[in-house]
Short mmCIF file of the C-alpha atoms (twelve columns), coordinates in Angstrom:
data_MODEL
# 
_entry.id   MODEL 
# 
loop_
_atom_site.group_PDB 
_atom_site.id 
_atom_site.type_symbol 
_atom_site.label_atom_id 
_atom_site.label_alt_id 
_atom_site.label_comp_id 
_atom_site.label_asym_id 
_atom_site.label_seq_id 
_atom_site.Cartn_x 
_atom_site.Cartn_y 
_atom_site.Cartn_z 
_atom_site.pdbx_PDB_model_num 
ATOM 1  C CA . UNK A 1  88.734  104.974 93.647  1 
ATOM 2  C CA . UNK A 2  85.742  103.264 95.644  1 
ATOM 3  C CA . UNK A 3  87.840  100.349 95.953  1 
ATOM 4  C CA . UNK A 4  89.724  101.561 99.358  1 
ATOM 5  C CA . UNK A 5  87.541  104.938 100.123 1 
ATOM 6  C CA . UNK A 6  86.142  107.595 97.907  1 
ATOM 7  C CA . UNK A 7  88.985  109.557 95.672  1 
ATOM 8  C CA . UNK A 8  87.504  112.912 95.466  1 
ATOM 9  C CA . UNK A 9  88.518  115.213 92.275  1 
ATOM 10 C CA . UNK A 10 91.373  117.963 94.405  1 
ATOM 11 C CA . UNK A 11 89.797  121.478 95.619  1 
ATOM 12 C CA . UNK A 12 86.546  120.429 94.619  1 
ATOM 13 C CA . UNK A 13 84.040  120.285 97.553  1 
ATOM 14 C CA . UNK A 14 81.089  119.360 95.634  1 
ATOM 15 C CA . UNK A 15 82.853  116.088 94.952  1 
ATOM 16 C CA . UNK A 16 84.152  115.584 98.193  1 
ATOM 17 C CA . UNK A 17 80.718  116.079 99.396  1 
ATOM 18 C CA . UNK A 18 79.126  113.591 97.159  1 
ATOM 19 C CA . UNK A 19 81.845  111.226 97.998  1 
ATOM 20 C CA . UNK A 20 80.876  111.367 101.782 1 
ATOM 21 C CA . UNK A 21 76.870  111.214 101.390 1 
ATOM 22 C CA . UNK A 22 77.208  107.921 99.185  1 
ATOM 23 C CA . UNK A 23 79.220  106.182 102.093 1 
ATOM 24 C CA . UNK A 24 76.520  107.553 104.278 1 
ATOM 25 C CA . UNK A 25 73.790  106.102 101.782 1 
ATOM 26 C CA . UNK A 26 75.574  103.351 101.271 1 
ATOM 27 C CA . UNK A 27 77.187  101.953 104.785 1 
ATOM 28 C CA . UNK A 28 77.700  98.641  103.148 1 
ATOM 29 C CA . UNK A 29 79.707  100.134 100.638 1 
ATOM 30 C CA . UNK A 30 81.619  102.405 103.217 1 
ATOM 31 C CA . UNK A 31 82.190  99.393  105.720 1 
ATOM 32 C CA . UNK A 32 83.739  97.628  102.448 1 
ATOM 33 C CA . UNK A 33 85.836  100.248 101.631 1 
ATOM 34 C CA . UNK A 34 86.931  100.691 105.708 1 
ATOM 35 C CA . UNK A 35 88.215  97.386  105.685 1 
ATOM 36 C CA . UNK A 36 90.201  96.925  102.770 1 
ATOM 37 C CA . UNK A 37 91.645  100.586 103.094 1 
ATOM 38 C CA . UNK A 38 92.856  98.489  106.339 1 
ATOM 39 C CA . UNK A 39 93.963  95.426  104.826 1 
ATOM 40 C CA . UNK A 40 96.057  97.820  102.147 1 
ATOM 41 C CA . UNK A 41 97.707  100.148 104.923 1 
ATOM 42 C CA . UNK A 42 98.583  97.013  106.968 1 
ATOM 43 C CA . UNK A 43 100.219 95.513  103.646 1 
ATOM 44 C CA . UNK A 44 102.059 98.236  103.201 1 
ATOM 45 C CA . UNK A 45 102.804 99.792  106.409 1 
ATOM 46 C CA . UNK A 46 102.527 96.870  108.934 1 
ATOM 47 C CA . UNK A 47 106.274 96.844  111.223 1 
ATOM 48 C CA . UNK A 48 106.819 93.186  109.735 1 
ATOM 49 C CA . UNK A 49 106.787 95.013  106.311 1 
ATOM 50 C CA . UNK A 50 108.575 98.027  106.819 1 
ATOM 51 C CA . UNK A 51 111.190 97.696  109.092 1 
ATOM 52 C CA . UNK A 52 112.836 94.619  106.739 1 
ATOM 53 C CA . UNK A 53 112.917 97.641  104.224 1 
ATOM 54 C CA . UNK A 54 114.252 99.960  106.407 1 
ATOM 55 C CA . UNK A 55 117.060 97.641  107.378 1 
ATOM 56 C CA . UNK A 56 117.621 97.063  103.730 1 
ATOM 57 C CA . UNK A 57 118.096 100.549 102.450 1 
ATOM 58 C CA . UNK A 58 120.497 100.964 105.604 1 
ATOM 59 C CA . UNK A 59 122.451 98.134  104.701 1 
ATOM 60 C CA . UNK A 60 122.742 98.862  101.220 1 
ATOM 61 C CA . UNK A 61 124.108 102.332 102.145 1 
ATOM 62 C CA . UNK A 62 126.262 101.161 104.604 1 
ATOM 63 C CA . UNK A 63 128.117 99.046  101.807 1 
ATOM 64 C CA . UNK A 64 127.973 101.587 99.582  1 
ATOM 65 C CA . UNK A 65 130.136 104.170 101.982 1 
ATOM 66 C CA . UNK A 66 132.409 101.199 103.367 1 
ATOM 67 C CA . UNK A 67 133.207 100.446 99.533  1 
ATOM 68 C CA . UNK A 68 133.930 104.338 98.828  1 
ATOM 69 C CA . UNK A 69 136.024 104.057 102.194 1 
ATOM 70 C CA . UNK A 70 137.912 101.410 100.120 1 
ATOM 71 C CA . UNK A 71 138.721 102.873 97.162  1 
ATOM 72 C CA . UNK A 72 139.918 106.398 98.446  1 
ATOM 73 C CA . UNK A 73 142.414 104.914 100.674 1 
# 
């Protein structure tokens, strides 16, 4: 909260309201949030992040059905 955008409290549109007049009182503030929202997503989303994970899950299941391959036969 306020660190990466403003975390408004859920079905509450008073809060959500408040949340997006103090980044429009307070561009600073929303310009600091803006960019380290950015530098979180690309942490965690960025394709030189993911995909290594991607490759790892499939990998990992691979093994797992070769090795049940393995012991039924």
């Amino acid at each position: 909260h306020l660190e990466t955008g403003y975390l408004a409290r859920p079905y509450d549109s008073q809060d959500l309201a408040r949340g997006i007049e103090a980044v429009i009182l307070d561009q600073s503030a929303g310009r600091r949030m803006g960019c380290r929202a950015r530098e979180v997503a690309l942490a965690r989303w960025d394709p030189e992040v993911v995909v290594p994970r991607y490759l790892s899950v499939y990998r990992q299941a691979i093994e797992e059905q070769v090795d049940t391959k393995t012991r039924v036969e």
